[in-house]
Short mmCIF file of C-alpha atoms and ligand atoms in Angstrom, two decimals:
data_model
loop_
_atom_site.label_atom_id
_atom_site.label_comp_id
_atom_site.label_asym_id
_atom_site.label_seq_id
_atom_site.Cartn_x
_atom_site.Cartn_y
_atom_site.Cartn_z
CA UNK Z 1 -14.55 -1.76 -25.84
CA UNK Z 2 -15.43 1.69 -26.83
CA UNK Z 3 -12.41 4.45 -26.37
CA UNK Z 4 -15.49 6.19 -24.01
CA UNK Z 5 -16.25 3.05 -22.24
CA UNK Z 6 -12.11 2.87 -21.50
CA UNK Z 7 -11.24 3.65 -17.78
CA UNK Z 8 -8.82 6.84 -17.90
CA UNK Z 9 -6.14 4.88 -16.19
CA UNK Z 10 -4.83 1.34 -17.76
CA UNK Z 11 -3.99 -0.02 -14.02
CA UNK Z 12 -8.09 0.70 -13.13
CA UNK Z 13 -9.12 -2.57 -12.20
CA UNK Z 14 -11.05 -1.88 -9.16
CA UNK Z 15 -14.69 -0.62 -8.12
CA UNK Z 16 -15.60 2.68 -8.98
CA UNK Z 17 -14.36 5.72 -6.33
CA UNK Z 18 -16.67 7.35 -3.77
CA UNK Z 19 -15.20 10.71 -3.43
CA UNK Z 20 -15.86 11.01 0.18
CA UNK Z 21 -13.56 7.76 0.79
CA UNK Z 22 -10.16 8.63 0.94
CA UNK Z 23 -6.71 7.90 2.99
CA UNK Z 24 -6.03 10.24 5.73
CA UNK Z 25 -1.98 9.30 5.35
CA UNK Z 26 -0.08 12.47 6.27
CA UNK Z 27 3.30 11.58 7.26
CA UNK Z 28 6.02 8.51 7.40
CA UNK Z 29 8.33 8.41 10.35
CA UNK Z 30 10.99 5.80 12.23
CA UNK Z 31 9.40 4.12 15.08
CA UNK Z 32 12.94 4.33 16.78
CA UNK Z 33 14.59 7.65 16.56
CA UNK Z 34 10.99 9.77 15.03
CA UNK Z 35 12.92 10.84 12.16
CA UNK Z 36 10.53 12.07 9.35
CA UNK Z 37 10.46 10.97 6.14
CA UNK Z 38 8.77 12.01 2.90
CA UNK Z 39 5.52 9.98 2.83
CA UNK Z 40 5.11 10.21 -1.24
CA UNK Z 41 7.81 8.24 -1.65
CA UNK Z 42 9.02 4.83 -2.27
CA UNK Z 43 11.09 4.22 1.30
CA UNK Z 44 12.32 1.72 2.77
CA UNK Z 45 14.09 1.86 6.28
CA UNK Z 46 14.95 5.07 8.40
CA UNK Z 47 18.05 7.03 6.60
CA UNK Z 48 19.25 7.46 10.21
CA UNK Z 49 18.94 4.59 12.29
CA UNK Z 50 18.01 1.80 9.53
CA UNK Z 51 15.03 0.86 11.34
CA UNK Z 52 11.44 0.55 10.98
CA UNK Z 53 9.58 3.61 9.34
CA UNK Z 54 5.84 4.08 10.09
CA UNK Z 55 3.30 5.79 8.77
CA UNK Z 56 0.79 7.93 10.07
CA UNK Z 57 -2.60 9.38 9.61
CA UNK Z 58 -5.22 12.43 11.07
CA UNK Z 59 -6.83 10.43 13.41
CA UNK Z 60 -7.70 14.11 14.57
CA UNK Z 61 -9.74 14.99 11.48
CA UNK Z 62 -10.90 11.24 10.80
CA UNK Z 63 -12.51 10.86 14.40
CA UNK Z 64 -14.81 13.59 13.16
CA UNK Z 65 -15.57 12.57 10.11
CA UNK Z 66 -16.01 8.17 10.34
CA UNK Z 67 -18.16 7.35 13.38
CA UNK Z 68 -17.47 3.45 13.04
CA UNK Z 69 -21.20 2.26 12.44
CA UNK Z 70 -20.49 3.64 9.24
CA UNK Z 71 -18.06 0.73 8.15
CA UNK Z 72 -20.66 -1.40 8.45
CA UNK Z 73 -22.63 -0.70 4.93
CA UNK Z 74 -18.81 -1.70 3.38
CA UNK Z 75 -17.27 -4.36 1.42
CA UNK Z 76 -16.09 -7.41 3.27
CA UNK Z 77 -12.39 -6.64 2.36
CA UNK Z 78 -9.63 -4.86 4.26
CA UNK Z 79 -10.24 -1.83 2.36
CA UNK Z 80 -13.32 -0.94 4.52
CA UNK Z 81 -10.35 0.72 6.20
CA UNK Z 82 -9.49 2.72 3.62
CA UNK Z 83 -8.78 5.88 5.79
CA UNK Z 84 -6.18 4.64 7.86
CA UNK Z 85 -4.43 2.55 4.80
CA UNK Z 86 -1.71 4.75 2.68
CA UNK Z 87 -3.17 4.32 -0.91
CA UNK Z 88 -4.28 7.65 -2.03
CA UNK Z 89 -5.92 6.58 -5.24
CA UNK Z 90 -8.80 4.00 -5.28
CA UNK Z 91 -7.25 3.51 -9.05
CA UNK Z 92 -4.49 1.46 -7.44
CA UNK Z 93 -5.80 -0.18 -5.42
CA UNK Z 94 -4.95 -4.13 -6.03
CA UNK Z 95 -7.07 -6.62 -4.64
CA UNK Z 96 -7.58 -9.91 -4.78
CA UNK Z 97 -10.51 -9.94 -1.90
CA UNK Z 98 -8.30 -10.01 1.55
CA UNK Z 99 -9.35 -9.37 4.64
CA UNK Z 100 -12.65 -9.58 6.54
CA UNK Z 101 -11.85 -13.60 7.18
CA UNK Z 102 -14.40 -14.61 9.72
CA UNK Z 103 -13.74 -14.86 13.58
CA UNK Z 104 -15.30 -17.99 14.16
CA UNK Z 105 -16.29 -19.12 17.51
CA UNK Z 106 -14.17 -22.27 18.65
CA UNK Z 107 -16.75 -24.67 20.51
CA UNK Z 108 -14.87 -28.15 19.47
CA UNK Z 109 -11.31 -26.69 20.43
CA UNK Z 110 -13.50 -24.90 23.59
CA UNK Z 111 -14.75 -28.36 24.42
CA UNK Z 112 -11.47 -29.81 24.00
CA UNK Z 113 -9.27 -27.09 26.20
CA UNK Z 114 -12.32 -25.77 28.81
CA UNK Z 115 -11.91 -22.46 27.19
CA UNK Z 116 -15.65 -21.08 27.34
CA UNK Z 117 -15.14 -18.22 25.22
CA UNK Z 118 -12.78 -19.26 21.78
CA UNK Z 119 -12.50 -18.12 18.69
CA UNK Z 120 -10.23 -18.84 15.53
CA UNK Z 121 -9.46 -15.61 13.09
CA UNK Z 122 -9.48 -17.75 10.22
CA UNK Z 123 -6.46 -16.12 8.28
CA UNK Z 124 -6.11 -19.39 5.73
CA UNK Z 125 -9.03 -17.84 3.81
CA UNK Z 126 -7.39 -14.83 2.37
CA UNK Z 127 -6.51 -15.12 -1.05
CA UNK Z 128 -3.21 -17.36 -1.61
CA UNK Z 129 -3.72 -19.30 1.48
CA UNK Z 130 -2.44 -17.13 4.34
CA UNK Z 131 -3.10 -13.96 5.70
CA UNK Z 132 0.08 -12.74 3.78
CA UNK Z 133 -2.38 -11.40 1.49
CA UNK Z 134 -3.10 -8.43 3.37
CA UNK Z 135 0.01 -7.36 3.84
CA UNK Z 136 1.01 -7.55 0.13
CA UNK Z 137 -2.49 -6.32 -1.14
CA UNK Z 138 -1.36 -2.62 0.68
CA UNK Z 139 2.37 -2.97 -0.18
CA UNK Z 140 1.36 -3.45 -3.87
CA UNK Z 141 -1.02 -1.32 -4.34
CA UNK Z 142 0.96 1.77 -2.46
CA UNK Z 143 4.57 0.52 -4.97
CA UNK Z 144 2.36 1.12 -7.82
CA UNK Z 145 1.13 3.94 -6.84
CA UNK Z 146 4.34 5.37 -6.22
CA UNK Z 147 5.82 4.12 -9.34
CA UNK Z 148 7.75 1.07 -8.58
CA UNK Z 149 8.02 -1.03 -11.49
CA UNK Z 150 9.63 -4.50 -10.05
CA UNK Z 151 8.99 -5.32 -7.07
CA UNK Z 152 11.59 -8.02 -5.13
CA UNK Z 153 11.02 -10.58 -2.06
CA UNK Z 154 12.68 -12.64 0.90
CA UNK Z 155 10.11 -14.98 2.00
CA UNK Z 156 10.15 -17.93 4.12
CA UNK Z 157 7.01 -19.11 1.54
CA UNK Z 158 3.66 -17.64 2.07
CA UNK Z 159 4.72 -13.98 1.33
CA UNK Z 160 6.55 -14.64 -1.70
CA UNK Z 161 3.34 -16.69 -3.30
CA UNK Z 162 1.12 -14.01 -2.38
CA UNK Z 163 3.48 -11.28 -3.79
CA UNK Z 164 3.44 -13.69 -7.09
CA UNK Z 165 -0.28 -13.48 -7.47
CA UNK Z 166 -0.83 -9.42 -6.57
CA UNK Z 167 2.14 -8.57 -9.07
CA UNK Z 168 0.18 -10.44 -11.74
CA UNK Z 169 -2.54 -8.84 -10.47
CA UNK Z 170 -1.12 -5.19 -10.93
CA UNK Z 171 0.90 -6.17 -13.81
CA UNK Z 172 4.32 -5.95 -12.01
CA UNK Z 173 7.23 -8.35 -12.40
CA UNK Z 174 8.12 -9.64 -9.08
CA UNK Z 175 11.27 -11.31 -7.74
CA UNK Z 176 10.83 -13.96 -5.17
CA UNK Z 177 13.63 -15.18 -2.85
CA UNK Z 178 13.27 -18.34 -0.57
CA UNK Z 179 15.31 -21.01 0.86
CA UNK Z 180 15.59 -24.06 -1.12
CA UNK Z 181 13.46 -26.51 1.20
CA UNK Z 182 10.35 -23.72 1.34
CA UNK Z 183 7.53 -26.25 1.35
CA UNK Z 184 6.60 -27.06 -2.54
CA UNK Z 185 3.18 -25.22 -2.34
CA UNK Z 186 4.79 -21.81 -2.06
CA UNK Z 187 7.48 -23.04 -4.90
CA UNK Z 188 3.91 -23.89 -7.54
CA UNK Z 189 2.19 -21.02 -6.61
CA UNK Z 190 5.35 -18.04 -7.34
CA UNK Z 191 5.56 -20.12 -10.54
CA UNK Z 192 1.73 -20.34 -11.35
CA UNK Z 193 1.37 -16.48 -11.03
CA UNK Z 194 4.52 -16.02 -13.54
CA UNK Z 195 7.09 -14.39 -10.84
CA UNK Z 196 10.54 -15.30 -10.90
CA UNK Z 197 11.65 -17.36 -8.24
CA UNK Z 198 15.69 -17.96 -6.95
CA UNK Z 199 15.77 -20.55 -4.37
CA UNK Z 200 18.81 -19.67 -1.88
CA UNK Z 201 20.89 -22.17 0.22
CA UNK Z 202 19.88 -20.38 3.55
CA UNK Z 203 17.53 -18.79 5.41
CA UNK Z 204 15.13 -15.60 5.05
CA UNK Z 205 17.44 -13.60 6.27
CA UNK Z 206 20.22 -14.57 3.77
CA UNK Z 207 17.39 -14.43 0.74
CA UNK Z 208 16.67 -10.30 2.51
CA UNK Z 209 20.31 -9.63 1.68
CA UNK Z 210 20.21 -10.75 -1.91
CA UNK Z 211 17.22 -8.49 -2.02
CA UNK Z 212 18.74 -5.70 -0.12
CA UNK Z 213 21.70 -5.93 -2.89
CA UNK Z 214 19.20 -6.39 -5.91
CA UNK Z 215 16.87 -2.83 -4.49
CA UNK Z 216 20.17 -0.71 -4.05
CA UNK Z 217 21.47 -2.05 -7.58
CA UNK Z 218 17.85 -1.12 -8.85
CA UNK Z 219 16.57 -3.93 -9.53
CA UNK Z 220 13.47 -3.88 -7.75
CA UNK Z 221 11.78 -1.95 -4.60
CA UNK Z 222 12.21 -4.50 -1.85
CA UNK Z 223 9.03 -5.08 0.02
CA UNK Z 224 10.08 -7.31 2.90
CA UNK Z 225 8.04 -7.37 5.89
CA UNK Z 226 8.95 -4.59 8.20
CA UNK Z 227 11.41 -2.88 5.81
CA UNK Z 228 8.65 -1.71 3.19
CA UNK Z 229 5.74 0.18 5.82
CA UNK Z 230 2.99 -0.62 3.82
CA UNK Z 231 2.88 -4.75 4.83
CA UNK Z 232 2.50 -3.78 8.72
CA UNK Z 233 -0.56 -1.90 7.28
CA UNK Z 234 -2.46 -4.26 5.92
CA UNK Z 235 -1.85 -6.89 8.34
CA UNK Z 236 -2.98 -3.84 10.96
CA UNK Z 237 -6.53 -4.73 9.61
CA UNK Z 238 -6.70 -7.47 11.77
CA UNK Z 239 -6.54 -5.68 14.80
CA UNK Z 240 -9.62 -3.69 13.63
CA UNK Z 241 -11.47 -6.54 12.03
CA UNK Z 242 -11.52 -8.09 15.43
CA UNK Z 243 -12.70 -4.98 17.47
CA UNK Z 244 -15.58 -4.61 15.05
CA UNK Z 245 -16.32 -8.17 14.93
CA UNK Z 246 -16.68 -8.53 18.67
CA UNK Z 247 -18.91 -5.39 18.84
CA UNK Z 248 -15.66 -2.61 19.63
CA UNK Z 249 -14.81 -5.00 22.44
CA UNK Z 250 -11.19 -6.38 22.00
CA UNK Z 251 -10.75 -10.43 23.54
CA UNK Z 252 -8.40 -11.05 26.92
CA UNK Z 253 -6.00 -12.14 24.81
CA UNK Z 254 -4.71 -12.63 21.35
CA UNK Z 255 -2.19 -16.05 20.35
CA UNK Z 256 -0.14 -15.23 17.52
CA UNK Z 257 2.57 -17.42 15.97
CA UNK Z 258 5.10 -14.92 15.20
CA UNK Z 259 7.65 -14.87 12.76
CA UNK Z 260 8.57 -11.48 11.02
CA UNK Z 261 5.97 -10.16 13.89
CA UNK Z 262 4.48 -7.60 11.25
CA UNK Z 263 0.65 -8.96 12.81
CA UNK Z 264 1.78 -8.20 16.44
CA UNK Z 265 3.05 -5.10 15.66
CA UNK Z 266 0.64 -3.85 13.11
CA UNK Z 267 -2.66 -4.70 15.49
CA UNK Z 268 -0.71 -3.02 18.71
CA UNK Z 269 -1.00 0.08 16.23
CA UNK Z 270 -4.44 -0.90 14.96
CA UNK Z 271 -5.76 -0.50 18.90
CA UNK Z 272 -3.85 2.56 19.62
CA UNK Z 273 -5.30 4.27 16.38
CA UNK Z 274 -9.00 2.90 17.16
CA UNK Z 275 -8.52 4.54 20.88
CA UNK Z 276 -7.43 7.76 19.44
CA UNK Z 277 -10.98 7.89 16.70
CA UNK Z 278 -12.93 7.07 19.76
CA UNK Z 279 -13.49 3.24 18.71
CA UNK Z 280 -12.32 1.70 21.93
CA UNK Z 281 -11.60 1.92 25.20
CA UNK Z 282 -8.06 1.65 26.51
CA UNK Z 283 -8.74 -2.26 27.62
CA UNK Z 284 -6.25 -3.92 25.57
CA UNK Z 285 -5.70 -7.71 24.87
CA UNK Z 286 -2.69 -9.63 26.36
CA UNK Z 287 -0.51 -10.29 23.16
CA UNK Z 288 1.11 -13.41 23.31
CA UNK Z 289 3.54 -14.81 20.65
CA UNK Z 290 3.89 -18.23 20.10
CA UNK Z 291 7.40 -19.50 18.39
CA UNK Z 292 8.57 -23.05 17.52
CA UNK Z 293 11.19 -24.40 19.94
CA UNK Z 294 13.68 -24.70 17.08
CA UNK Z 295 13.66 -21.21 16.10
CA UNK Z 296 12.68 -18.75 19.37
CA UNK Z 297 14.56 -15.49 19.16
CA UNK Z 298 11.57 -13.26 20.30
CA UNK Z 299 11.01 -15.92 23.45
CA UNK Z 300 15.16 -15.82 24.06
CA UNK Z 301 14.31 -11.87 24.30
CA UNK Z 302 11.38 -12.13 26.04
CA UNK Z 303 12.20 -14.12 28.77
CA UNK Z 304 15.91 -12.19 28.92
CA UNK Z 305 14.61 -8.63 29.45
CA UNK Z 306 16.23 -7.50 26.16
CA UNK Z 307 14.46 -5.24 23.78
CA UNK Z 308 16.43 -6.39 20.90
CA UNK Z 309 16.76 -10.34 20.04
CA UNK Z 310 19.61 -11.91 18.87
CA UNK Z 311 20.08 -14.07 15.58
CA UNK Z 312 18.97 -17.60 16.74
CA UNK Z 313 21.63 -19.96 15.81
CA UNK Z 314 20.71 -23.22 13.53
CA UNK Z 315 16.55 -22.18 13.37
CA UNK Z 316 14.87 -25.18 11.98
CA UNK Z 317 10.90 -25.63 12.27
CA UNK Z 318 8.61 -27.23 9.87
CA UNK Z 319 6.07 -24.08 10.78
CA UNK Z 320 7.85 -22.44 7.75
CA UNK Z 321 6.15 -18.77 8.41
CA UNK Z 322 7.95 -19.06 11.76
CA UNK Z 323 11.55 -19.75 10.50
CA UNK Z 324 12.92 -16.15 10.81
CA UNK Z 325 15.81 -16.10 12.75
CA UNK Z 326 15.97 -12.34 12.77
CA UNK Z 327 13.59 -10.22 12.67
CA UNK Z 328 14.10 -6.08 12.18
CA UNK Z 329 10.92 -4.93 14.73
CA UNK Z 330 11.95 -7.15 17.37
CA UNK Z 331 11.54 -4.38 19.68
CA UNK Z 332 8.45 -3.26 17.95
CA UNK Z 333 7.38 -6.80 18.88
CA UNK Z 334 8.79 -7.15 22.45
CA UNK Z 335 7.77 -3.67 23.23
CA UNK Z 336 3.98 -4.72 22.27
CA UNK Z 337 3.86 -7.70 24.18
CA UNK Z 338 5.30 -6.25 27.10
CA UNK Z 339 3.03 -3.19 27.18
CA UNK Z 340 -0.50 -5.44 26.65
CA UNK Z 341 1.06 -8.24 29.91
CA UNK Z 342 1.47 -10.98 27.28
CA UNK Z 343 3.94 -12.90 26.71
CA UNK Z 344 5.92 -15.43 24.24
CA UNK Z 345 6.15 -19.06 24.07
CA UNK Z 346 7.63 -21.88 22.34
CA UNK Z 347 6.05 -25.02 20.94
CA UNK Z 348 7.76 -28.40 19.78
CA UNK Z 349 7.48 -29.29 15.56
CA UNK Z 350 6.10 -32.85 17.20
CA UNK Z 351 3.33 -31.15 19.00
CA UNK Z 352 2.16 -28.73 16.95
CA UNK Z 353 2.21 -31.06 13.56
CA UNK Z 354 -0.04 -33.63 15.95
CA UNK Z 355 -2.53 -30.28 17.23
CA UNK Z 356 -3.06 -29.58 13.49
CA UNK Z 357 -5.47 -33.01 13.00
CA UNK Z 358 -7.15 -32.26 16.18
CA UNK Z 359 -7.47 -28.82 15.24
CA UNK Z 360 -9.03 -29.86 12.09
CA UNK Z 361 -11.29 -32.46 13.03
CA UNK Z 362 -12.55 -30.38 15.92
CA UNK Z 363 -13.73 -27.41 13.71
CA UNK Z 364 -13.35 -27.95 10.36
CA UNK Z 365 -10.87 -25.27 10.12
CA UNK Z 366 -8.11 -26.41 7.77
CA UNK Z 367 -5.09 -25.04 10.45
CA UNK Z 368 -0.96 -24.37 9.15
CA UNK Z 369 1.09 -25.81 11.36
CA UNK Z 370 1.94 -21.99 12.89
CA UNK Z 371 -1.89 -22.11 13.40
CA UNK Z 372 -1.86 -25.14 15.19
CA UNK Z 373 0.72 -24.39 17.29
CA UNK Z 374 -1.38 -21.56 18.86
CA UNK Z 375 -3.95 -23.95 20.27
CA UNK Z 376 -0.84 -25.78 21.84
CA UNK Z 377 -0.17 -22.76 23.27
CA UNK Z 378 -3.20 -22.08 24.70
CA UNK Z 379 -2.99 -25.45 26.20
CA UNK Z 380 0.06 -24.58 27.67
CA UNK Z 381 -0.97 -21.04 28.84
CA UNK Z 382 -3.47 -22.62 30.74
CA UNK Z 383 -1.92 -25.77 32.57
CA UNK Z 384 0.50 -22.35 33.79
CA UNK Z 385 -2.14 -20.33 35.08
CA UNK Z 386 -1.50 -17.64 33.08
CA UNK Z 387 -4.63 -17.98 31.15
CA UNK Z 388 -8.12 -18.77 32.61
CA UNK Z 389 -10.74 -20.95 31.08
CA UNK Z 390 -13.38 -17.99 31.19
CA UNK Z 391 -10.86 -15.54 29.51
CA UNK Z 392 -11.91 -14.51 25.82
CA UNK Z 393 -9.43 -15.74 23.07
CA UNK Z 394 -8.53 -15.41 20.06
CA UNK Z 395 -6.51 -18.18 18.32
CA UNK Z 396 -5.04 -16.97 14.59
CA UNK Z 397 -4.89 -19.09 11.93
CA UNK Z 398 -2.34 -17.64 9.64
CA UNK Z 399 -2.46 -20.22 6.88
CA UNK Z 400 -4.17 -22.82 5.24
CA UNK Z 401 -2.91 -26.76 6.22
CA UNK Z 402 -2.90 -27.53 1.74
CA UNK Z 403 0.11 -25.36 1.75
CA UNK Z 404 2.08 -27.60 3.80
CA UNK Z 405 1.28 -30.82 2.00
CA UNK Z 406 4.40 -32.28 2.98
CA UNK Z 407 3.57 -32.44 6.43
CA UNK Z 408 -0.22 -33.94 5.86
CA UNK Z 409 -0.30 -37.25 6.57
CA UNK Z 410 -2.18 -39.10 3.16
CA UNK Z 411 -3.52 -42.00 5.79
CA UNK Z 412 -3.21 -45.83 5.38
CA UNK Z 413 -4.83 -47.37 2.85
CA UNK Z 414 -6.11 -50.41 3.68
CA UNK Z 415 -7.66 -52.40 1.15
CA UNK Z 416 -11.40 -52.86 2.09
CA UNK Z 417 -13.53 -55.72 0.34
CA UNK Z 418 -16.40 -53.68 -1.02
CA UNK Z 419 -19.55 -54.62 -2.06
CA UNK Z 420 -18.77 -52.08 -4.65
CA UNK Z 421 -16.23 -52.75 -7.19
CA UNK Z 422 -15.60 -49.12 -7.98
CA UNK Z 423 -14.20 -49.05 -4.33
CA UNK Z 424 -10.32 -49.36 -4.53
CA UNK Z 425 -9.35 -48.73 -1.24
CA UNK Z 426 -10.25 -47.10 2.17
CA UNK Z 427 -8.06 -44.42 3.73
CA UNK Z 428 -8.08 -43.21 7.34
CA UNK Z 429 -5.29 -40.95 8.64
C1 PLP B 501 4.45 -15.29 7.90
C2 PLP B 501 3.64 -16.25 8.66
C3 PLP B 501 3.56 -16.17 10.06
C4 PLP B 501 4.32 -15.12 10.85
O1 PLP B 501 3.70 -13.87 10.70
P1 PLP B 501 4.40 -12.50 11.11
O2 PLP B 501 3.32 -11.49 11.15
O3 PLP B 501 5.43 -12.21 10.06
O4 PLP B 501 5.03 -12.69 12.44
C5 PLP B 501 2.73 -17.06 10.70
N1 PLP B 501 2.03 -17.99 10.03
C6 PLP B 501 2.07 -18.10 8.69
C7 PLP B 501 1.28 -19.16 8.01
C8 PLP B 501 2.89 -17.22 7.95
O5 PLP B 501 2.92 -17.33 6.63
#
């Protein structure tokens, strides 16, 4: 390569910039107490209260200048919506392709539950596996722009192996920290992308306190969900992807396994900021959150009348996304599904390991187990009467069912007498 032919910037690995596209971020501020914060800046939690900061945009200013037919000449990645995500630069931008997973409509599962109107946001798409992606594609790309230059991680699996592959990406080293029996996918992939992984005897929220320690020592900037406010961002997208792919129309209701709760919260925002550009109406989905019976704090909350939950004792679930006993925007959470009518559910390991074959074999869709449990829950919802067969749903499939090999079943062989010889065996599961 020519020094002309050279882009200005070393970390410019993206599409060229179209000067009219830029972020309309003007301020960062705690969701609890409204304390401001300096935006440019790496943060983390509110200085006062230690809670959730959040950033904000001109919606003002942006609702005159992006009518929304105009995202539809865009690329089929998050970053159509570029304006409300808090990367200044295109230049640092990373991307791997997330985002813009198709909403697919549900007729097998439909067929099989009486729902008339279904659809799967198929999440398991997004680069890595899960719809982690998104969340680390905006954290990354705003720590680089801000001048981080290590970036650390508690993960219960899928974030850590999609902060393993952006850091490579952006040409960060990346510190991932998950409990020792984090299914072996996530373990292969944080080692594939060359991060360095600890396993920890404990949970996420024991692997957030090593990280916590690590980011004050300077270490790394700590990017765990909720306590870095770029990951609620990203996964925000999904909120809009869904109005735009239903024609500005938001479903009846939304089933979410929820873990860290950074997609609950982040698409509560998503439909308050599209009602403020003049996107949608003020009809809002009922947000429901599904949780596995083993580890429930949001549903102990829920059903208790308590805006904050408390640490759920001995949390074990296969659904590894969902093992966070803790989480730091419960209320954020709580006060979301309260607000849209929804509510929050549990589901049984046993149930929602058997709904992911019927799940697959009904639409092809290759469902996590937190995926799977949502269809259980829709099952559920229904035999209650608190949904309706003619209500519109959306079921979420966060993940991919590869990255839970351990729970696939490989099937019987049974030796078959072929008229083949290459034929070893048959297999049915
Ligand atoms: C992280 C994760 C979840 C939980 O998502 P939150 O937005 O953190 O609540 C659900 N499913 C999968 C596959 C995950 O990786």
């Amino acid at each position: 390569m020519t020094d002309a032919a050279r882009p200005a910037d070393a970390n410019d690995r993206t599409v060229p910039d179209r000067p009219p596209v830029r972020s309309y971020l003007n301020g960062l501020a705690c969701s609890m107490c409204g304390h401001e914060v300096e935006v440019d800046r790496l943060q983390n939690t509110c200085p006062s209260c230690n809670r959730v900061l959040t950033y904000r945009y001109d919606l003002d200013a942006l609702r005159e200048a992006l009518p929304r037919e105009a995202l539809r000449a865009r690329d089929a990645t998050l970053w159509r919506y570029r304006e409300v995500l808090p990367v200044r630069e295109t230049r640092h931008i990373v991307s791997l392709g997330e985002g813009m997973t198709p909403l697919l409509p549900a007729l097998g599962l439909g067929d099989l539950t009486g729902f008339r109107q279904l659809y799967v946001k198929e999440e398991g798409l997004n680069p890595t596996g899960s719809f982690k992606a998104r969340g680390i594609s905006v954290a990354v790309s705003r720590a680089l722009e801000l001048g981080a230059t290590a970036l650390g991680i508690p993960t219960a699996g899928n974030a850590g192996g999609a902060l393993a592959a952006y850091a490579a990406r952006a040409g960060l080293p990346c510190y991932v920290l998950m409990p020792e029996d984090t299914p072996l996918a996530n373990k292969l992939e944080c080692v594939l992308y060359g991060a360095h992984l600890y396993l920890v005897k404990g949970l996420i929220n024991d692997c957030g306190r090593i990280v916590r320690e690590g980011a004050a020592a300077g270490r790394w900037f700590d990017v765990s969900t909720l306590r870095e406010p770029g990951r609620a961002e990203g996964k925000k997208t999904m909120g809009y992807e869904i109005a735009e792919q239903l024609g500005w129309e938001l479903p009846d209701a939304i089933i979410y396994p929820t873990g860290g709760g950074t997609g609950i919260v982040g698409m509560w925002k998503a439909f308050d900021e599209m009602e403020r550009l003049g996107w949608i109406g003020s009809r809002r989905p009922k947000m429901i959150s599904v949780q596995a019976e083993g580890c429930a704090p949001i549903v102990q909350a829920f059903d208790a009348g308590e805006r904050h939950a408390k640490l759920f004792q001995n949390a074990h679930t296969v659904a590894s996304g969902l093992r966070v006993p803790v989480a730091i925007g419960d209320y954020l959470m709580l006060d979301a599904i309260r607000a849209s009518g929804g509510t929050a559910i549990t589901v049984r390991d046993d149930e929602f390991v058997a709904a992911m074959k019927v799940f697959a074999r009904a639409e092809g869709i290759s469902p996590a187990p937190e995926g799977a449990a949502t269809m259980v829950a829709l099952q559920k919802l229904r035999d209650s009467g608190f949904l309706k067969t003619d209500d519109r749903v959306v079921l979420f499939n966060t993940g991919a069912a590869w990255k839970y090999s351990e729970l696939l079943d490989p099937g019987d062989p049974s030796t078959l007498d072929p008229a083949d010889p290459h034929v070893l065996s048959r297999i049915e599961g």
